[in-house]
Coordinates of C-alpha atoms in Angstrom, one line a residue:
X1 CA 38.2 25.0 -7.2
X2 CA 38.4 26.4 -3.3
X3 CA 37.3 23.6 -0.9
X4 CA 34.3 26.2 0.2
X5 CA 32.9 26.8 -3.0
X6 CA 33.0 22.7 -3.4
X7 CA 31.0 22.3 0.1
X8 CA 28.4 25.0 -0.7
X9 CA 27.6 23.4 -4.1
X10 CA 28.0 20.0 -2.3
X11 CA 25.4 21.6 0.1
X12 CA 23.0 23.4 -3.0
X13 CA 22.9 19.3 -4.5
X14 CA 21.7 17.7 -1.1
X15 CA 18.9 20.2 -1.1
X16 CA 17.9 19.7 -4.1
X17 CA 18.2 16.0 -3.8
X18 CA 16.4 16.0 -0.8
X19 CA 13.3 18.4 -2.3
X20 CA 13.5 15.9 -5.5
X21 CA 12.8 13.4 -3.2
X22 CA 9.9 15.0 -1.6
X23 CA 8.0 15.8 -4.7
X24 CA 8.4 12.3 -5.6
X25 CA 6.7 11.2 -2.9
X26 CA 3.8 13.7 -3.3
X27 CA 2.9 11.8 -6.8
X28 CA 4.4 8.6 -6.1
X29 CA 2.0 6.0 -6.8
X30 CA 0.5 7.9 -9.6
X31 CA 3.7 7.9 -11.2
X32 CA 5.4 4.7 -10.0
X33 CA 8.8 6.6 -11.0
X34 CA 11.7 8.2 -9.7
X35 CA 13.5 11.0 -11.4
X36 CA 16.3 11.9 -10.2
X37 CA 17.3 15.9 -10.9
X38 CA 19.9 16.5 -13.5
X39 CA 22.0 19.8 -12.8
X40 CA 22.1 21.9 -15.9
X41 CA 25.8 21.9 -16.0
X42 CA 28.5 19.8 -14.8
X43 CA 31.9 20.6 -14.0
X44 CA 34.2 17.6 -13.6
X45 CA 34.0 14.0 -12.5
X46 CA 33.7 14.4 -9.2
X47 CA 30.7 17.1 -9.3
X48 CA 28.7 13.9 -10.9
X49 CA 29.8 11.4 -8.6
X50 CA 28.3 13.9 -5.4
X51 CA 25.2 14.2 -7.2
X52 CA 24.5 10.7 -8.1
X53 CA 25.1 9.9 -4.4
X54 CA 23.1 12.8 -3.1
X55 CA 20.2 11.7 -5.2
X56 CA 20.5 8.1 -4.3
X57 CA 21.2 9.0 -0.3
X58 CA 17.5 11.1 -0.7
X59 CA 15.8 7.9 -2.5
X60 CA 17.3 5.7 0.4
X61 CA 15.7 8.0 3.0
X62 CA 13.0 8.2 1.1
X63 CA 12.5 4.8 1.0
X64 CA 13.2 4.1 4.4
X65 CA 9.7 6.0 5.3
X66 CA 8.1 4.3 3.0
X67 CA 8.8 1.0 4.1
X68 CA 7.8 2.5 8.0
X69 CA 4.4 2.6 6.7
X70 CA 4.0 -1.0 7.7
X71 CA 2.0 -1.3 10.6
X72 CA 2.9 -5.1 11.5
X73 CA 0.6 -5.3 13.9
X74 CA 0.1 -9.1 14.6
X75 CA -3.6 -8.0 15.6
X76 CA -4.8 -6.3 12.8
X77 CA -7.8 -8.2 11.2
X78 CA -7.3 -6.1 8.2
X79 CA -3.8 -7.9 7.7
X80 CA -2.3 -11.7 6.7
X81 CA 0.9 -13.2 7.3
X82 CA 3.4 -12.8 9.3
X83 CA 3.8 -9.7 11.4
X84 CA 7.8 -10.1 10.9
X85 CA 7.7 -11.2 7.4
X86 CA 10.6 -9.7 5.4
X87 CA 8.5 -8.4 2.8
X88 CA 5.1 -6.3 3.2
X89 CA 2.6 -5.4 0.5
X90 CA 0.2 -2.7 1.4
X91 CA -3.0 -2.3 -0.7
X92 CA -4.7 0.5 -1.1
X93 CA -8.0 -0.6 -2.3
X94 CA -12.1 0.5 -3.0
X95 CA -14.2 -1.8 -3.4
X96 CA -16.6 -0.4 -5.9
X97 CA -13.1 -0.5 -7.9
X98 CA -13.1 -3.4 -10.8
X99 CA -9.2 -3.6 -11.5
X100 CA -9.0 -3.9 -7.1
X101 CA -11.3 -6.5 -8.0
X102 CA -9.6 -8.4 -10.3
X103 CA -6.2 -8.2 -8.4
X104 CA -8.5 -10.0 -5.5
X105 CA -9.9 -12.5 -7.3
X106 CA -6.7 -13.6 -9.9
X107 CA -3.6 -12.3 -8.2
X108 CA -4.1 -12.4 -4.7
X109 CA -4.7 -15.8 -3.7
X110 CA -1.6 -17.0 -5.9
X111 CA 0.6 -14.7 -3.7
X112 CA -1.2 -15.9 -0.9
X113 CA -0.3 -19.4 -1.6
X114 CA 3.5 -19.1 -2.8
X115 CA 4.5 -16.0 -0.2
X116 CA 2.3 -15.6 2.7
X117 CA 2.0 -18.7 3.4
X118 CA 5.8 -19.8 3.8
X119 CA 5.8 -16.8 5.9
X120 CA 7.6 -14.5 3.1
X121 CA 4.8 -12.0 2.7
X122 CA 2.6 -9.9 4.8
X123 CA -0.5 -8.1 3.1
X124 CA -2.1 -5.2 4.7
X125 CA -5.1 -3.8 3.6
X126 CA -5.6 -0.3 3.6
X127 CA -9.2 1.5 2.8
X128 CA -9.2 4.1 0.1
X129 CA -12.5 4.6 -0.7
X130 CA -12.7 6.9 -3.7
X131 CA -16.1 6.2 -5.9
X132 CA -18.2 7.8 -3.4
X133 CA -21.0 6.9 -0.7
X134 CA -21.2 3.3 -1.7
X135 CA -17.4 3.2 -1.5
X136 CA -17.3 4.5 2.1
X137 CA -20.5 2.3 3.1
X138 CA -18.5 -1.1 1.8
X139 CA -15.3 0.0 3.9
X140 CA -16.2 0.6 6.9
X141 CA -18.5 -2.8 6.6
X142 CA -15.4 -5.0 5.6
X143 CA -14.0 -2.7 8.9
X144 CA -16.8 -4.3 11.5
X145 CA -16.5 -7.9 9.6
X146 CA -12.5 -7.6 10.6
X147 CA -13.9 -6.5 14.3
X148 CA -15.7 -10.1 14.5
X149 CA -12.5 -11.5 12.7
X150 CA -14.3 -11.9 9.4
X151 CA -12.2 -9.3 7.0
X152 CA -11.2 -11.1 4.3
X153 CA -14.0 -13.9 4.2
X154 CA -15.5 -10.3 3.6
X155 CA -13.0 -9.2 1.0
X156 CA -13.8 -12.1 -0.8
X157 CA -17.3 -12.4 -0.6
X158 CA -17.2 -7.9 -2.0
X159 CA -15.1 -8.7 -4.6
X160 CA -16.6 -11.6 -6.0
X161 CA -17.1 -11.4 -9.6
X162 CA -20.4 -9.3 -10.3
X163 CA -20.3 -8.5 -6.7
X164 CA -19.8 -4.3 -7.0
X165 CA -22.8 -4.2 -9.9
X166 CA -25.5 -4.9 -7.1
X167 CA -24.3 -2.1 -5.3
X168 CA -23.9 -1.7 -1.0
X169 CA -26.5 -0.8 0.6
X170 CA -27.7 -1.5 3.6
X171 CA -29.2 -4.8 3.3
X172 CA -26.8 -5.8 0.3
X173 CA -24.2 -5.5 3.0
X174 CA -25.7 -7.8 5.4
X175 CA -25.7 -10.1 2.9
X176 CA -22.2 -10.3 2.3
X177 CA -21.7 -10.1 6.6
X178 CA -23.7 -13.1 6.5
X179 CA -22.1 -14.6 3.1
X180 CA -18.8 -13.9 5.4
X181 CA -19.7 -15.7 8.4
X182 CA -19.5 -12.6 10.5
X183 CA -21.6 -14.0 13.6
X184 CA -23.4 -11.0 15.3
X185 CA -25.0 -8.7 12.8
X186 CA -26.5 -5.9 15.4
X187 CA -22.7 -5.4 16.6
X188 CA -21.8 -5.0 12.7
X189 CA -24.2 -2.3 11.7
X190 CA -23.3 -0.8 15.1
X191 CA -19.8 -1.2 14.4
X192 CA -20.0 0.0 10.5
X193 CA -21.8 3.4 11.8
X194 CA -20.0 4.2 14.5
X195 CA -16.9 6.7 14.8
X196 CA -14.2 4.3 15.1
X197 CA -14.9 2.7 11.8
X198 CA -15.3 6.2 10.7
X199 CA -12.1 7.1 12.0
X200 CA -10.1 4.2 10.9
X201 CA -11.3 4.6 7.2
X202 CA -10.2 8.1 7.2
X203 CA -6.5 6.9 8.8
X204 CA -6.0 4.7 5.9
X205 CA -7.5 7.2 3.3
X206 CA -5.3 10.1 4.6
X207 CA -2.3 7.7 4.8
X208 CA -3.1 7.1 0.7
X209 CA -3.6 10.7 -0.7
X210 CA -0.6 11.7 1.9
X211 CA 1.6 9.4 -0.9
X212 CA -0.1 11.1 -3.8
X213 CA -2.5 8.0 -4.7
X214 CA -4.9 9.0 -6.9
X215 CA -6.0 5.8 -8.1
X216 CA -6.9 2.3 -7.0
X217 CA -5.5 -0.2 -6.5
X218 CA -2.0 1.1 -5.8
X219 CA 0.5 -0.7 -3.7
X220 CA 3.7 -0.9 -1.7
X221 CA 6.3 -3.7 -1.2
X222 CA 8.7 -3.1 1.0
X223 CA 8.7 0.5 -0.2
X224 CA 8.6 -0.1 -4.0
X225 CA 5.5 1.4 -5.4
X226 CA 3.4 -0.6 -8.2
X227 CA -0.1 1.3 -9.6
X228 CA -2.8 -0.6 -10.9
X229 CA -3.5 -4.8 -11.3
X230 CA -0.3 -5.4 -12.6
X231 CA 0.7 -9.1 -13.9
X232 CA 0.9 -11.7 -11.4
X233 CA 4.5 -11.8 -12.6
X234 CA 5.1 -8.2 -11.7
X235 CA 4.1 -8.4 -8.1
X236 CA 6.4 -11.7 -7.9
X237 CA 9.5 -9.6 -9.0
X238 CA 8.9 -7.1 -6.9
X239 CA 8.6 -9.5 -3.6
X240 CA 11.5 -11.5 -4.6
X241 CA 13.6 -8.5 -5.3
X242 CA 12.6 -6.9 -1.8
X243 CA 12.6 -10.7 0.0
X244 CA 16.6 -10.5 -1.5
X245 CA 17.2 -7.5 -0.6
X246 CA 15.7 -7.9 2.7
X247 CA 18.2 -11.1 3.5
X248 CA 21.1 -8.9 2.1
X249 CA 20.5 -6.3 5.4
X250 CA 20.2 -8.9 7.7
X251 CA 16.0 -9.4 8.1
X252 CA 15.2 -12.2 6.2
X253 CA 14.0 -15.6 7.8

């Protein structure tokens, strides 16, 4: 076969490598798949060598942006762990949502315990408030609690079981600022109505339905997507796989 027809089909497979790789992400964590494109004929040996590679090359870069969505900001009162922890789950959560509720109350504070606090695991929270007006009310509240340093006693206190039935309106959700500790409760209705909680709900949002989430909760680990409240044992595969692979490249502990 002449060397320039080989380069131009070389060329056609990296395209469409690269466009497989962008539709993935589009529906990525509705999906929580990657399939790789298949040419409809193959030539020889080394026509499906180049287009395993090119697909795996455009899930590598792929990937790569993925795992940028990390903020590690050691500020961020919507985040826990270590800001250079090798691994990073981000959680894109409502919570008027039952199964994000049940990943909070029977899966979270195990991973807590065994990952984030050796200093394996970071979890950052990401609002994706889907169910409606109650969903964006509860947000931008657990938003204001993180302003006074009181996210995740709010978390807790949101996703507590029964907790979504009685509903957040506005005096439901200074009972849970107070249930939280949060200290000053003028500066968190101020902070809950105001445009930068506004703003930063609609960061995280965007950020989710720019992946293709359609659902909650749906997560990332180091890249690797997982959909729904998966097994305890699911999310400990996927950390210890990512915590391996992270100590392979050089960035573990």
């Amino acid at each position: 076969m002449p060397k320039n027809t080989t380069t131009a089909r070389a060329k056609q497979r990296r395209s469409a490598a690269i466009a497989a790789a962008v539709a993935v992400a589009a529906i990525l964590l509705g999906t929580v798949s990657y399939t790789a494109t298949r040419p409809e004929t193959r030539t020889d040996a080394a026509d499906m060598s180049a287009q395993q590679g090119d697909t795996t090359e455009a899930k590598d870069e792929l990937t790569d942006k993925l795992v940028k969505l990390a903020r590690r900001d050691a500020k961020d009162p919507l985040a826990q762990g270590r800001a250079d922890a090798p691994v990073v789950l981000i959680e894109y959560a409502d919570f008027k949502c039952g199964y994000c509720g049940k990943f909070a109350r029977d899966t979270e504070p195990d991973l807590v315990k065994k990952y984030v606090d050796d200093g394996t695991l970071r979890i950052e929270w990401r609002n994706f408030p889907i169910f409606g007006a109650d969903s964006q009310s509860a947000a931008r509240a657990a938003w204001a609690a993180g302003q006074q340093g009181r996210f995740w006693q709010f978390h807790k206190a949101a996703y507590a079981d029964g907790a979504k039935d009685k509903g957040f309106g506005a005096d439901r959700l200074d009972a849970l600022a107070r249930e939280a500790g949060v200290k000053d409760l003028d500066r968190f209705r101020t902070d809950r109505a105001g445009k930068a909680a506004q703003a930063a709900v609609k960061q995280d949002s965007d950020e989710a339905y720019a992946l293709g989430a359609t659902s909650t909760p749906s997560f990332l680990i180091n890249g690797t997507p997982i959909a729904g409240a998966q097994p305890e044992a699911a999310f400990e595969q996927a950390i210890e796989a990512a915590k391996a692979q992270s100590a392979k490249s050089g960035g573990g502990k």
